[in-house]
Amino acid sequence: MTRKFDGDRILIATHNAGKLKEMQELFAPRGITVVGAKEMNLPEPDETEDSFIGNARIKAHAAAKATGLPALADDSGIQVAALDNAPGVYTADWAETPDGRDFVMAMKKTHDLLEKANAPQPRAARFCATLVLAWPDGHDEIVEGFVDGTFVWPMRGDIGHGYDPIFQPTGETRTFAQMNHDEKNAISHRADAFEKLVAKCFD
């Protein structure tokens, strides 16, 4: 049985400022107060699963249990068809360095692998987002969102975060990093998942 959200405060289980801002913008019209994991001083749990759903569930349940608030976690990434859908669940891992995440390095790595594989153009890619809404009693609801497009090179644009500068959504001439927040939020994988979550748990 699907559970509806009936509170006025939700915890977003992320330490990523970009993701938190997107979620705040998506929730703003609904009059729901959004708090982030960082301001609640929550540690980042180890993401030990090999699927978006598995990792999102780890984050959502850890946050709900620690705070007593319903918690929403997202696990998302980019899949590049010619690389057998890599980096996928390891999207952020490809950017890890001893000094924090370097997404320019990660995008270059992705490009170099495509060149090495002689992957034909256009290079199909898609962003995936899994949202898990968990309650402190252990119940959860899961939705998945997608946006299809192509991997482009060189990088274009400086808005957004992560792999946005190399992803051009289908039907667009610009990358995600060349769109303002409203334009991106209207078509993004997270917006697609959010719409499904709203229909399932908030309407």
XYZ file of C-alpha atoms in Angstrom:
203
model
C 0.000 0.000 0.000
C 1.439 3.371 -1.057
C 1.986 5.735 1.854
C 1.209 9.447 1.473
C 3.439 12.145 2.962
C 1.417 14.250 5.407
C 4.073 16.313 7.209
C 5.410 19.831 6.634
C 9.118 19.101 7.081
C 11.307 16.748 5.090
C 14.970 15.870 5.372
C 16.957 15.623 2.156
C 19.648 13.019 2.802
C 22.448 14.669 0.845
C 25.599 16.653 1.603
C 25.659 17.894 -2.000
C 24.716 21.600 -2.061
C 23.676 21.431 -5.733
C 21.256 18.565 -5.160
C 19.856 20.205 -2.014
C 19.201 23.457 -3.896
C 17.384 21.566 -6.677
C 15.199 19.804 -4.111
C 14.431 23.052 -2.268
C 13.310 24.591 -5.565
C 11.150 21.573 -6.405
C 9.495 21.496 -2.949
C 9.072 25.284 -2.542
C 5.625 25.502 -4.221
C 4.271 22.803 -1.877
C 4.982 24.729 1.341
C 7.201 21.960 2.721
C 10.289 22.942 4.739
C 13.400 21.224 3.426
C 16.412 20.537 5.662
C 19.708 19.051 4.507
C 21.778 16.279 6.070
C 24.703 18.661 6.598
C 22.743 21.105 8.771
C 21.555 18.143 10.863
C 25.211 17.070 11.281
C 24.532 13.643 9.827
C 27.471 11.511 8.709
C 27.509 10.271 5.120
C 26.768 6.525 5.190
C 28.877 4.176 3.072
C 27.155 3.443 -0.240
C 27.869 -0.256 -0.515
C 25.225 -1.341 -3.028
C 25.752 -1.774 -6.768
C 22.441 -0.180 -7.785
C 20.940 3.309 -7.579
C 17.979 1.942 -5.580
C 20.225 0.161 -3.090
C 22.359 3.220 -2.374
C 19.388 5.595 -2.165
C 17.734 3.277 0.361
C 20.884 3.214 2.537
C 20.962 7.034 2.664
C 17.222 7.560 3.193
C 16.839 4.987 5.978
C 19.995 6.110 7.818
C 18.779 9.734 7.816
C 15.186 8.915 8.834
C 16.381 6.696 11.668
C 18.880 9.289 12.940
C 16.478 12.261 12.929
C 12.948 10.879 13.295
C 11.984 12.816 10.150
C 10.786 11.420 6.830
C 13.924 11.466 4.662
C 14.286 11.672 0.910
C 17.462 10.369 -0.688
C 18.542 10.451 -4.273
C 21.082 8.288 -6.012
C 21.782 9.376 -9.506
C 24.333 9.111 -12.241
C 25.071 9.099 -15.912
C 25.062 6.015 -18.097
C 26.987 6.070 -21.380
C 25.722 3.401 -23.772
C 29.082 2.734 -25.488
C 30.723 2.112 -22.090
C 28.218 -0.583 -21.082
C 26.279 2.082 -19.140
C 29.318 3.128 -17.086
C 29.985 5.074 -14.960
C 26.394 4.510 -13.755
C 26.247 3.870 -10.034
C 29.961 4.843 -9.834
C 29.414 8.304 -11.368
C 30.634 10.180 -8.273
C 33.399 7.637 -7.585
C 35.024 8.445 -10.922
C 35.439 12.016 -9.656
C 37.018 11.106 -6.292
C 40.499 12.460 -5.520
C 42.398 12.775 -2.220
C 41.328 16.446 -2.217
C 37.621 15.951 -2.940
C 35.637 15.409 -6.127
C 36.983 16.581 -9.478
C 34.237 16.265 -12.080
C 36.355 17.775 -14.875
C 38.744 14.860 -14.369
C 35.802 12.424 -14.376
C 34.351 13.863 -17.590
C 37.784 13.697 -19.247
C 38.157 10.073 -18.135
C 34.759 9.261 -19.681
C 35.740 11.008 -22.920
C 39.123 9.228 -23.050
C 37.438 5.833 -22.626
C 34.990 6.629 -25.444
C 37.879 7.655 -27.711
C 39.827 4.512 -26.813
C 36.753 2.404 -27.687
C 36.304 4.307 -30.988
C 32.686 4.820 -29.948
C 30.670 6.149 -32.915
C 28.918 9.517 -32.794
C 26.388 10.458 -31.537
C 27.300 8.922 -28.195
C 24.036 8.037 -26.451
C 23.851 8.731 -22.740
C 21.212 9.139 -20.107
C 20.957 10.549 -16.637
C 19.125 8.374 -14.098
C 17.739 9.418 -10.718
C 16.275 7.154 -8.063
C 14.381 8.759 -5.185
C 13.637 6.877 -1.977
C 11.339 8.450 0.609
C 11.807 6.669 3.937
C 9.920 7.032 7.212
C 11.454 6.454 10.664
C 9.400 3.245 11.040
C 11.239 1.659 8.077
C 8.590 2.099 5.362
C 9.778 3.485 2.030
C 8.511 4.480 -1.397
C 10.731 4.300 -4.504
C 10.538 6.071 -7.883
C 12.938 6.329 -10.827
C 13.405 9.123 -13.370
C 15.378 9.390 -16.612
C 16.404 11.856 -19.299
C 17.973 10.699 -22.566
C 20.604 12.577 -24.506
C 24.134 12.455 -25.880
C 27.637 12.753 -24.471
C 29.242 15.812 -26.092
C 32.831 17.018 -26.157
C 34.341 19.487 -25.438
C 32.577 20.481 -22.222
C 30.130 23.366 -22.586
C 28.651 25.694 -19.958
C 29.362 26.485 -16.326
C 25.944 26.281 -14.652
C 24.856 23.160 -12.760
C 27.074 20.503 -11.248
C 28.621 17.091 -11.869
C 28.606 15.891 -15.473
C 26.204 18.615 -16.695
C 28.734 20.196 -19.139
C 28.959 17.060 -21.315
C 25.275 16.058 -21.385
C 23.027 17.380 -24.145
C 19.399 16.301 -23.652
C 17.542 14.920 -26.677
C 15.893 17.703 -28.653
C 18.185 20.383 -27.174
C 21.185 22.214 -28.647
C 22.546 23.116 -25.207
C 24.048 21.028 -22.419
C 22.558 20.955 -18.919
C 25.400 23.303 -17.872
C 24.183 25.925 -20.385
C 20.622 25.970 -19.001
C 19.380 27.963 -16.038
C 17.965 26.099 -13.035
C 14.345 26.451 -14.161
C 15.079 25.139 -17.657
C 17.024 22.174 -16.338
C 14.501 21.425 -13.573
C 11.735 21.253 -16.175
C 13.323 18.303 -18.020
C 15.925 16.698 -15.747
C 16.053 13.094 -14.534
C 15.514 14.364 -10.989
C 12.481 16.381 -12.112
C 11.072 13.258 -13.809
C 11.564 11.216 -10.622
C 10.193 14.061 -8.483
C 7.042 14.298 -10.610
C 6.468 10.560 -10.131
C 7.086 10.867 -6.385
C 4.634 13.756 -6.066
C 1.969 11.813 -7.954
C 2.593 8.779 -5.754
C 3.057 10.289 -2.264
C 2.084 13.961 -2.216
C -1.080 14.352 -4.357
